[in-house]
Short mmCIF file of C-alpha atoms in Angstrom, two decimals:
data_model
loop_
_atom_site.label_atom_id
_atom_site.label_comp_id
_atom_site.label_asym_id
_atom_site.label_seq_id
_atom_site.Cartn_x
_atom_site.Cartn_y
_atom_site.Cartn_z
CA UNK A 1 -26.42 7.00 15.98
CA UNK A 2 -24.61 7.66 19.35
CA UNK A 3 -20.93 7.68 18.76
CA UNK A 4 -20.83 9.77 15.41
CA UNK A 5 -20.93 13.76 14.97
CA UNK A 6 -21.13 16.21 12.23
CA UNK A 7 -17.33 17.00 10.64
CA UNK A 8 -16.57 19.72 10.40
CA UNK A 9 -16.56 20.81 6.56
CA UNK A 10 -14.20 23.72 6.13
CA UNK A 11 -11.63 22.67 3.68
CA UNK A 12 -8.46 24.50 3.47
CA UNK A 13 -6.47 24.69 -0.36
CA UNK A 14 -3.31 24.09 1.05
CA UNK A 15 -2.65 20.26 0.25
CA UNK A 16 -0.86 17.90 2.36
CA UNK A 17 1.00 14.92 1.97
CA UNK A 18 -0.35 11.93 4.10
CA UNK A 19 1.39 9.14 4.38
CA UNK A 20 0.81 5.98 6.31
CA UNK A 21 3.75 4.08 7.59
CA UNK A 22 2.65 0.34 7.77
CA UNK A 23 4.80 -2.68 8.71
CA UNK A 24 3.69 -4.06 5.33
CA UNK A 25 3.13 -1.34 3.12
CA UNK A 26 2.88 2.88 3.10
CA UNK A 27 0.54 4.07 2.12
CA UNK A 28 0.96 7.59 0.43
CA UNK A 29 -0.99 10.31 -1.32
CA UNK A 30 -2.73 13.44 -0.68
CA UNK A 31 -5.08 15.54 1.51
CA UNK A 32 -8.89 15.81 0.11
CA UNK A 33 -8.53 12.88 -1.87
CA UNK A 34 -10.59 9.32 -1.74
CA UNK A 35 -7.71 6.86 -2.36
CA UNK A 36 -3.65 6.61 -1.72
CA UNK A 37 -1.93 8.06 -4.59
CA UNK A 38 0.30 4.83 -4.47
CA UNK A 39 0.94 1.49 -2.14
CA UNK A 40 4.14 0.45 -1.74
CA UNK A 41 5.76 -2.88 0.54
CA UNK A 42 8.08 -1.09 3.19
CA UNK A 43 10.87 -2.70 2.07
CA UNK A 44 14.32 -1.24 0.83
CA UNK A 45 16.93 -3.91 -1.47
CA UNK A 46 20.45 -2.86 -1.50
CA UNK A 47 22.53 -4.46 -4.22
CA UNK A 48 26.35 -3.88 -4.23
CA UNK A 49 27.69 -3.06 -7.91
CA UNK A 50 31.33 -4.08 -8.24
CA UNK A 51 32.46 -1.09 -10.45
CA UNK A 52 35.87 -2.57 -11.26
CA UNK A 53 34.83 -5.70 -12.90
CA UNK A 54 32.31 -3.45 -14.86
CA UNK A 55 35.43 -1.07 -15.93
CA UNK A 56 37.55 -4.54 -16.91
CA UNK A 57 36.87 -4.02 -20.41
CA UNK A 58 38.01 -0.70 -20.89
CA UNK A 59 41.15 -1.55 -18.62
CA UNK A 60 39.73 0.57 -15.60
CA UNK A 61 41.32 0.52 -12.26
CA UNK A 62 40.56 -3.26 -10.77
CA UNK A 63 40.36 -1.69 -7.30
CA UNK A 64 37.71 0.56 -8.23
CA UNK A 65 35.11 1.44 -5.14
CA UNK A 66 32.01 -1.09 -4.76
CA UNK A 67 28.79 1.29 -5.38
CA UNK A 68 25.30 0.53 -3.50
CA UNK A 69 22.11 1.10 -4.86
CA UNK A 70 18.70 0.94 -3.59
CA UNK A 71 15.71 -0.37 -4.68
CA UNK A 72 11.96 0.28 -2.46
CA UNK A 73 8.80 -1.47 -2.42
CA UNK A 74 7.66 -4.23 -5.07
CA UNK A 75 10.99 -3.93 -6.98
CA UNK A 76 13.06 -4.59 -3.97
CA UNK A 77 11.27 -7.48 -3.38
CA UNK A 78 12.74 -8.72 -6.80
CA UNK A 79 16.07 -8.46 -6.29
CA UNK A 80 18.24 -11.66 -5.89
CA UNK A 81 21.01 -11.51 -3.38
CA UNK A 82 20.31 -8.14 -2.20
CA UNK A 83 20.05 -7.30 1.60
CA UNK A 84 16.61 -6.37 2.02
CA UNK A 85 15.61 -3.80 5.02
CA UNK A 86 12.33 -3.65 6.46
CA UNK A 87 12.28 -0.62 9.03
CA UNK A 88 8.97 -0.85 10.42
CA UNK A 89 8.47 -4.35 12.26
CA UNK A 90 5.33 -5.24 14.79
CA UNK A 91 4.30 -1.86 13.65
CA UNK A 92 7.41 -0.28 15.19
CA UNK A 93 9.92 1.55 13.78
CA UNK A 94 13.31 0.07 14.36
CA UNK A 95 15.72 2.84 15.56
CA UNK A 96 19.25 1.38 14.69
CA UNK A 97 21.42 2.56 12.02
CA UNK A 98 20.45 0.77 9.22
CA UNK A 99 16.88 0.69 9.57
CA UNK A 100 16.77 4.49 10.06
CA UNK A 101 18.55 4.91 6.57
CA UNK A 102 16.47 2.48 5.02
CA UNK A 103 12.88 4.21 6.18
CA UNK A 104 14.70 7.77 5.18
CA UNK A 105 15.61 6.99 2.00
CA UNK A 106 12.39 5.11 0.58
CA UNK A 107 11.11 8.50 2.39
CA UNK A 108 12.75 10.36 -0.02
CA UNK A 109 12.30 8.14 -3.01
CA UNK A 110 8.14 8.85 -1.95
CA UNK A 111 8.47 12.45 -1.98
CA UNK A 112 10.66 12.77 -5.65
CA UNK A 113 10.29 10.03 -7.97
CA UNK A 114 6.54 8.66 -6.77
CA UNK A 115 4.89 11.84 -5.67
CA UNK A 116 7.12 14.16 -7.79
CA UNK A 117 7.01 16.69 -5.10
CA UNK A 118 9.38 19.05 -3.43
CA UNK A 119 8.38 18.13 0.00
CA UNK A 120 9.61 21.20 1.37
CA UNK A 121 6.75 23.54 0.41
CA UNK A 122 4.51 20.98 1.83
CA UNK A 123 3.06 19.83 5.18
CA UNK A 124 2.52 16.27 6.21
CA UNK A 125 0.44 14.03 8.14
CA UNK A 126 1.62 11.12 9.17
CA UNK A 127 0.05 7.75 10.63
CA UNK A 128 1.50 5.63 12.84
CA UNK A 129 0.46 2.66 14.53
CA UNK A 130 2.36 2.74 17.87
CA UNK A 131 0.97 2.57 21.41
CA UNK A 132 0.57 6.27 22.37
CA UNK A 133 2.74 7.60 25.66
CA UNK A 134 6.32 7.04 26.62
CA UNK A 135 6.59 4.24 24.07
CA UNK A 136 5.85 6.29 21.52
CA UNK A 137 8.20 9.17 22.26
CA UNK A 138 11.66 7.88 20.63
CA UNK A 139 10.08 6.92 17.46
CA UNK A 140 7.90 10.06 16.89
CA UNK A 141 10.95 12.25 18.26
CA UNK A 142 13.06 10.75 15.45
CA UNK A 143 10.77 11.11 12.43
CA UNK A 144 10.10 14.65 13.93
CA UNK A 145 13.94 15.30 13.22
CA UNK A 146 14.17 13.62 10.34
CA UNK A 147 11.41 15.56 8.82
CA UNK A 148 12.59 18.65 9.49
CA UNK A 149 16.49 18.87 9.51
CA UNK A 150 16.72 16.47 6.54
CA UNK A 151 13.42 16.67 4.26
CA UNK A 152 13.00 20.14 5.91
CA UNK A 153 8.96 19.97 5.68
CA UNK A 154 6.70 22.75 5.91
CA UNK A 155 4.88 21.30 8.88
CA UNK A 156 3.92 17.89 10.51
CA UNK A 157 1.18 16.12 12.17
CA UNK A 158 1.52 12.61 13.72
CA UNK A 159 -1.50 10.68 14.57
CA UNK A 160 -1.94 7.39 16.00
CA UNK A 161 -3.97 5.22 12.79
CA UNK A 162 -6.39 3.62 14.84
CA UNK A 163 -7.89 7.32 15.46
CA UNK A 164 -7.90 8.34 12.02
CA UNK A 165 -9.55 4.81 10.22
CA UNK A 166 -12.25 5.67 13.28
CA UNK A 167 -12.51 9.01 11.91
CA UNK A 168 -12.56 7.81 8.40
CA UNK A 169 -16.29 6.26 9.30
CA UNK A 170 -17.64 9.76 10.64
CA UNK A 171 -17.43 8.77 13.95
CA UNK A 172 -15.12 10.39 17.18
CA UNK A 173 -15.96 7.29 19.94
CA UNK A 174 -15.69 3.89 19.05
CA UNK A 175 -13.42 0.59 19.66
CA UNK A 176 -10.97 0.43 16.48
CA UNK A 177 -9.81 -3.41 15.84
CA UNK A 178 -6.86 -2.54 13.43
CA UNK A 179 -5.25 -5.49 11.54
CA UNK A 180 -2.36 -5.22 9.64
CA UNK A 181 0.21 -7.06 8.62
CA UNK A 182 2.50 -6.99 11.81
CA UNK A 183 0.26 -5.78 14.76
CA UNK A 184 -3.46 -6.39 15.80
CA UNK A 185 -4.66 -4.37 18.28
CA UNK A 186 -7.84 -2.94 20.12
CA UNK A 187 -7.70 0.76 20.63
CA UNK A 188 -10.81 2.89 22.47
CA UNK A 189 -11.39 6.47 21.08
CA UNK A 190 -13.36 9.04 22.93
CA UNK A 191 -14.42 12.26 21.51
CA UNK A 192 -11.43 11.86 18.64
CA UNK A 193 -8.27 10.45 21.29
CA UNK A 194 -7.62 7.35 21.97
CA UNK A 195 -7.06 6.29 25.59
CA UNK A 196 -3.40 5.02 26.15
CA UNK A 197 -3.94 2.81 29.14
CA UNK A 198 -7.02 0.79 27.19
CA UNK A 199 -4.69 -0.07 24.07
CA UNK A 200 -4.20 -3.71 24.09
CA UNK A 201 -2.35 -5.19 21.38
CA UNK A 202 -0.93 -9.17 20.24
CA UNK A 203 1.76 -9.35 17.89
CA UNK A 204 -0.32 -11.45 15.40
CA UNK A 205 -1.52 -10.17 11.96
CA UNK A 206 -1.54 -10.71 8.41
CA UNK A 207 1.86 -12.37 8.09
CA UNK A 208 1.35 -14.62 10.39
CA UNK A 209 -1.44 -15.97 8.53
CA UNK A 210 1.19 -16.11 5.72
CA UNK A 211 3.37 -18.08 7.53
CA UNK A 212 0.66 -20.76 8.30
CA UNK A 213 -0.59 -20.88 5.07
CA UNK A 214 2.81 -21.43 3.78
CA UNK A 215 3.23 -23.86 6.30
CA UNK A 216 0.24 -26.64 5.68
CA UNK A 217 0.82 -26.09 1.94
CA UNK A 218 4.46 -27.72 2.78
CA UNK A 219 2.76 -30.63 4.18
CA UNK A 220 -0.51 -30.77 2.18
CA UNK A 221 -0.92 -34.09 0.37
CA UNK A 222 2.84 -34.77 0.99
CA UNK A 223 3.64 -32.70 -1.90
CA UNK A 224 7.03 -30.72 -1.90
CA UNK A 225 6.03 -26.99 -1.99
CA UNK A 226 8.12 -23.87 -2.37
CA UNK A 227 6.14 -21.02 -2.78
CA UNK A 228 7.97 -17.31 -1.89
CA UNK A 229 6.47 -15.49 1.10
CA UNK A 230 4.88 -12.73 -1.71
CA UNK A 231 3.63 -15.52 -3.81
CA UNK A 232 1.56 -17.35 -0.54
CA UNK A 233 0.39 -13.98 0.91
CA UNK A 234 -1.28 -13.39 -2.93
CA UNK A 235 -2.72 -16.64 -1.75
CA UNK A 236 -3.93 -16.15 0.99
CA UNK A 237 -5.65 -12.75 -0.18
CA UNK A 238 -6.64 -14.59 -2.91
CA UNK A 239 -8.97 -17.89 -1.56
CA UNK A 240 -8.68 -17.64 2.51
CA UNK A 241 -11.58 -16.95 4.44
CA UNK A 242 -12.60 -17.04 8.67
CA UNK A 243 -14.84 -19.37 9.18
CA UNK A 244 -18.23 -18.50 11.51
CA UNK A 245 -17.41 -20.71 14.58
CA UNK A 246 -13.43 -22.16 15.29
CA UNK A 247 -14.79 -25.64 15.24
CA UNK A 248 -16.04 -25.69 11.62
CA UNK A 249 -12.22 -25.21 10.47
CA UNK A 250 -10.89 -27.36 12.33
CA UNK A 251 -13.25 -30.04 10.84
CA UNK A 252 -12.35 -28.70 7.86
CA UNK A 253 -11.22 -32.15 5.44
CA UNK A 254 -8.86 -31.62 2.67
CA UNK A 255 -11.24 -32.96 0.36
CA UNK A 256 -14.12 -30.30 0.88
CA UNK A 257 -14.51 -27.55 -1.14
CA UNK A 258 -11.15 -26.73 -2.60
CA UNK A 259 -9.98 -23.48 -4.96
CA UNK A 260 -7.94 -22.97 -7.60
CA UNK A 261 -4.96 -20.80 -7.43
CA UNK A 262 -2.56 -19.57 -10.22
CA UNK A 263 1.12 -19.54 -9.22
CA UNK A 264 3.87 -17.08 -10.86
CA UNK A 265 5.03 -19.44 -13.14
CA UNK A 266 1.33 -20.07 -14.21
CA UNK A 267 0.70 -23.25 -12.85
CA UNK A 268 -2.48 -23.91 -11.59
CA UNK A 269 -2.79 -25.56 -7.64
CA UNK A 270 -5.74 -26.51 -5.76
CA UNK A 271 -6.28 -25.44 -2.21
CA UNK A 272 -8.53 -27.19 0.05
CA UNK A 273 -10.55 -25.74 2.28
CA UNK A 274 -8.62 -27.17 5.81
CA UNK A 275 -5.87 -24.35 4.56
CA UNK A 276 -8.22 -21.44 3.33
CA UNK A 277 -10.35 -21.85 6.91
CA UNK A 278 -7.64 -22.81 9.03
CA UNK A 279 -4.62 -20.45 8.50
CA UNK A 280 -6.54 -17.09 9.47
CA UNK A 281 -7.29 -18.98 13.00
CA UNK A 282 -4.34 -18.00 14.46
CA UNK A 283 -5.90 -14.59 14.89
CA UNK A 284 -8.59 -16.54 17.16
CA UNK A 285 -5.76 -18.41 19.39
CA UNK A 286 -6.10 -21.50 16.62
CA UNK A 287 -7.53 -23.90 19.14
CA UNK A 288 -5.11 -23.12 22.03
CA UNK A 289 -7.05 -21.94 25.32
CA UNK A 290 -3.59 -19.72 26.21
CA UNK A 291 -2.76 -18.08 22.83
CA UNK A 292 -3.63 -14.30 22.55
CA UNK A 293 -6.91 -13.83 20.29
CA UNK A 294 -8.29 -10.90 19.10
CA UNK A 295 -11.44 -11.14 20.86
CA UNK A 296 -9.57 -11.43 24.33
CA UNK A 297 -7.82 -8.01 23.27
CA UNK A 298 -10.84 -6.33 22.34
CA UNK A 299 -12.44 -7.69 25.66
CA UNK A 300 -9.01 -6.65 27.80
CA UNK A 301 -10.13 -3.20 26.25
CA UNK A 302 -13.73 -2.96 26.83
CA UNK A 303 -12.86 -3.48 30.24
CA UNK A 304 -10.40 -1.53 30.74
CA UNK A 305 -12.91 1.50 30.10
CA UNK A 306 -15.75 2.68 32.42
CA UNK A 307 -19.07 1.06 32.34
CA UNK A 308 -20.70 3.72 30.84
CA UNK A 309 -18.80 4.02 28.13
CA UNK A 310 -18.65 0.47 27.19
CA UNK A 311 -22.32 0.37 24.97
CA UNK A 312 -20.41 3.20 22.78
CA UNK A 313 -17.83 0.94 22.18
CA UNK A 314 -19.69 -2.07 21.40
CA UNK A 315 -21.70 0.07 18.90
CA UNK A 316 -19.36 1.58 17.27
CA UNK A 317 -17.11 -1.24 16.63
CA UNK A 318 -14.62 -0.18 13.50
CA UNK A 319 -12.84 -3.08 12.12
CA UNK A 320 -9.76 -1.46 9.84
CA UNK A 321 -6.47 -2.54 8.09
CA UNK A 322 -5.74 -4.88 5.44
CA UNK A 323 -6.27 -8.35 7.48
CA UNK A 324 -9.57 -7.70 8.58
CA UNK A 325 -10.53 -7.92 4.62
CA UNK A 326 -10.14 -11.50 5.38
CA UNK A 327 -14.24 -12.46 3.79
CA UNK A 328 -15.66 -13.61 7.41
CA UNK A 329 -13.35 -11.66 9.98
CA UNK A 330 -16.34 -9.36 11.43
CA UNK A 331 -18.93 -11.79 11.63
CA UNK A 332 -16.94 -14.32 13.22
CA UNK A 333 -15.40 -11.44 15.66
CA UNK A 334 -18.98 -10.38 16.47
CA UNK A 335 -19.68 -13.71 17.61
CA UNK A 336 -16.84 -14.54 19.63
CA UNK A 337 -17.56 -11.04 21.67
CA UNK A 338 -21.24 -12.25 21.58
CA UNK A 339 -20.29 -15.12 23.73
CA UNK A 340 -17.71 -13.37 26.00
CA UNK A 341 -19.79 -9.88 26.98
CA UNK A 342 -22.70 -9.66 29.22
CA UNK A 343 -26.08 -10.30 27.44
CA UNK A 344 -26.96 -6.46 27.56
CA UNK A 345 -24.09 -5.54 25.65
CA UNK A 346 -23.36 -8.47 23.53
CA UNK A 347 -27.00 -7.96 22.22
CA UNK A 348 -25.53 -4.33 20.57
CA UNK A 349 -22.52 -5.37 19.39
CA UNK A 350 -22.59 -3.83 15.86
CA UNK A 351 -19.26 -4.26 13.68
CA UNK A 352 -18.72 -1.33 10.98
CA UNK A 353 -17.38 -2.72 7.87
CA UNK A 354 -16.47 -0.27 5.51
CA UNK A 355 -15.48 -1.21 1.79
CA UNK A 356 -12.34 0.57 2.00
CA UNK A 357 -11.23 -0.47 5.46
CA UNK A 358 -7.76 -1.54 4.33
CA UNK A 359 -6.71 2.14 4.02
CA UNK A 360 -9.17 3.23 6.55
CA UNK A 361 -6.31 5.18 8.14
CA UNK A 362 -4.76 7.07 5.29
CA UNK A 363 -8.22 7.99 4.08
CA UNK A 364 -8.77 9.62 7.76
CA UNK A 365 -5.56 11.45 7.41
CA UNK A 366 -6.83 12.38 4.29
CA UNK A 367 -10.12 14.14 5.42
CA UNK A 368 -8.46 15.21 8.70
CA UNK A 369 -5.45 16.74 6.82
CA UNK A 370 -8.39 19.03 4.66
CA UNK A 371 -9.78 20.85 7.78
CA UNK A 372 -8.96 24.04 7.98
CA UNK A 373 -8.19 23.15 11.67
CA UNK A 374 -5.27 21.03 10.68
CA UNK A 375 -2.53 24.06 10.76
CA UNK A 376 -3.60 24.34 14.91
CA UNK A 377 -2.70 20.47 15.20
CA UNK A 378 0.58 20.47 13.02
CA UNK A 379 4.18 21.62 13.69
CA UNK A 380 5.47 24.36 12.49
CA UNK A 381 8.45 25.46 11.20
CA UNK A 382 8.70 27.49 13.59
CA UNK A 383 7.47 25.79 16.30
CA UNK A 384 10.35 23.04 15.49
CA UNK A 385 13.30 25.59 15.28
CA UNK A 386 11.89 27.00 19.14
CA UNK A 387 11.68 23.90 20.61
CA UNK A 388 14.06 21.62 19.38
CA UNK A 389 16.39 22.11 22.29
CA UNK A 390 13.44 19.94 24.15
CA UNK A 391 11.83 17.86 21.09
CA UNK A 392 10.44 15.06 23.79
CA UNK A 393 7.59 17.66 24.97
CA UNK A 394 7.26 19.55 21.70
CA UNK A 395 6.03 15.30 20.42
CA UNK A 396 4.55 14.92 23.68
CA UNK A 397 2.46 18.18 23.23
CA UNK A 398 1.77 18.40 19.53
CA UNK A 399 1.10 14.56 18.43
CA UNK A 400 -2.25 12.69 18.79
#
């Protein structure tokens, strides 16, 4: 098949952390392996614990200090009254104060109590979803610093993820559709790099979905509903589907075909199938001629490239990240770019579908991260220490 090449097999022994730093979740594990060690939501809770009133009964000193605490991933999303940080947003990561401590800290929470790793005999890969070029430059510079002044790592790689879940199929040219929970975009990959000024991206994803789900079950049936934002993206995981053709959900009736769902509290709710169809259609503009689709991005990229690279990227079309598990999202996305591309191309558009798509880009960091090429990519220790007077080109230079 044109598109795909032989990988190279050396493995090296060292092994390498790889973590993928999603707006929803991070994904985190190690080099060689099939799977992520462990999934976590990139959240961090903060709780205040009033240390005087705790003291009260021992007569302790009533103006005691106030002591934080943190909690990451699913058990921050328990806590009541806590004020809950999520650093990466739109699948940026947000560079003010308390964003940067947040992402830092459930950093180091990663390394020592879910890894149980010392970090700093290690290297590490990470994946990153942002737009390569200038954009990317504060962002990468910061978690460049971070990782070695702080969590003083052996040495790092940063890749852009839509590279690495293309690489995770075998193949080094291709378009990657990533969909995650924050960010959809359409990113061209020749020969293993992706081509900056061909990225085209819409700030619609998996929890936007959410949000519409949530939504019409409000005002389904006129029955009060107040399901959590975790409890209606379970749901939508759970019985949602894209239909074939736009027009079939929208004449989607309440009454046809609805599914059970179990909520927390183990009560059991139907929902019909104008919700399960019509929710994921805001990835397809929902009916509105002017709202970004995915299609239109993936078309914006197509022809962005030159002509003779566009049958590579209809063939090698890698859908990746956990939205596009969605039961229906390729089929229906093969159509929509059947209608839109000429009839020479739209006759080889060929969607890859992999089973384990929604951590297509952690298990690319994975195999890339057991080459024995990957110490030539990485940073060094060294490397850092001579260039950190200039860290913008040492990123610029050393980060794919």
């Amino acid at each position: 098949m044109e598109g795909r090449t032989e990988l190279e097999c050396t493995m090296d022994e060292q092994e390498v952390i790889v973590l993928d730093i999603g707006s929803g979740s991070i994904k985190v594990g190690f080099s060689g392996e099939d799977a992520p060690r462990a999934v976590l939501p990139t959240v961090v809770a903060t709780t205040t614990v009033d240390e005087a009133r705790e003291d009260e009964h021992v007569g302790g000193d009533s103006a005691a200090q106030k002591r934080s605490q943190n909690f990451y991933g699913d058990e921050a999303l328990l806590q009541e009254a806590a004020a809950v940080t999520r650093p990466v947003q739109r699948g940026e990561i947000k560079l003010n104060g308390a964003h940067k401590d947040a992402l830092e800290a459930l950093w180091e929470h990663i390394f020592r109590n879910v890894l149980g790793v010392e970090q700093e005999e290690l290297p590490v890969l990470i994946a990153d979803s942002l737009p390569l070029g200038q954009a990317a430059y504060p962002s990468r510079q910061w978690v460049t610093e971070v990782m070695f002044e702080k969590l003083k790592v052996k040495s790092l790689a940063i890749f852009n993820t839509a590279v690495l879940s293309l690489f995770s199929t075998g193949r080094t040219r291709g378009l990657v559709v990533e969909s995650g929970e924050g960010l959809t975009q359409a990113v061209p990959v020749f020969e293993g790099f992706a081509i900056p000024h061909a990225i085209f991206k819409m700030e619609v994803a998996g929890q936007d979905i959410t949000s519409k789900v949530q939504k019409m079950m409000e005002g389904a049936d006129g029955q009060e509903f107040a399901g959590s934002f975790t409890t209606m993206q379970a749901l939508k995981e759970k019985v949602c589907s894209v239909a074939l053709d736009g027009r079939a959900a929208s004449k989607a009736r309440r009454c046809e075909e609805s599914r059970s769902f179990e909520l927390p509290d183990g009560k059991i709710i139907r929902v019909n199938q104008q919700i399960r169809l019509g929710a994921p259609e805001v990835l397809f503009g929902g009916g509105d001629p002017n709202a970004p689709t995915v299609q239109k991005i993936c078309m914006e990229a197509i022809n962005t490239c030159d002509l003779d690279f566009r049958q590579d990227l209809v063939r090698s079309l890698v859908v990746a990240g956990g939205t596009t598990m969605l039961p229906g999202l390729a089929p229906r996305l093969k159509r929509e770019l059947g209608r839109l591309l000429p009839s020479d191309l739209s006759r080889q558009v060929d969607p890859c579908v992999d089973s384990q798509r929604r951590y297509a880009a952690w298990i690319g960091g994975s195999m890339f991260a057991s080459l024995s090429t990957f110490d030539q990519v990485a940073i060094s220790k060294q490397e850092y220490e001579e260039g950190k007077t200039d860290i913008r080109s040492l990123v610029a230079r050393k980060t794919f």
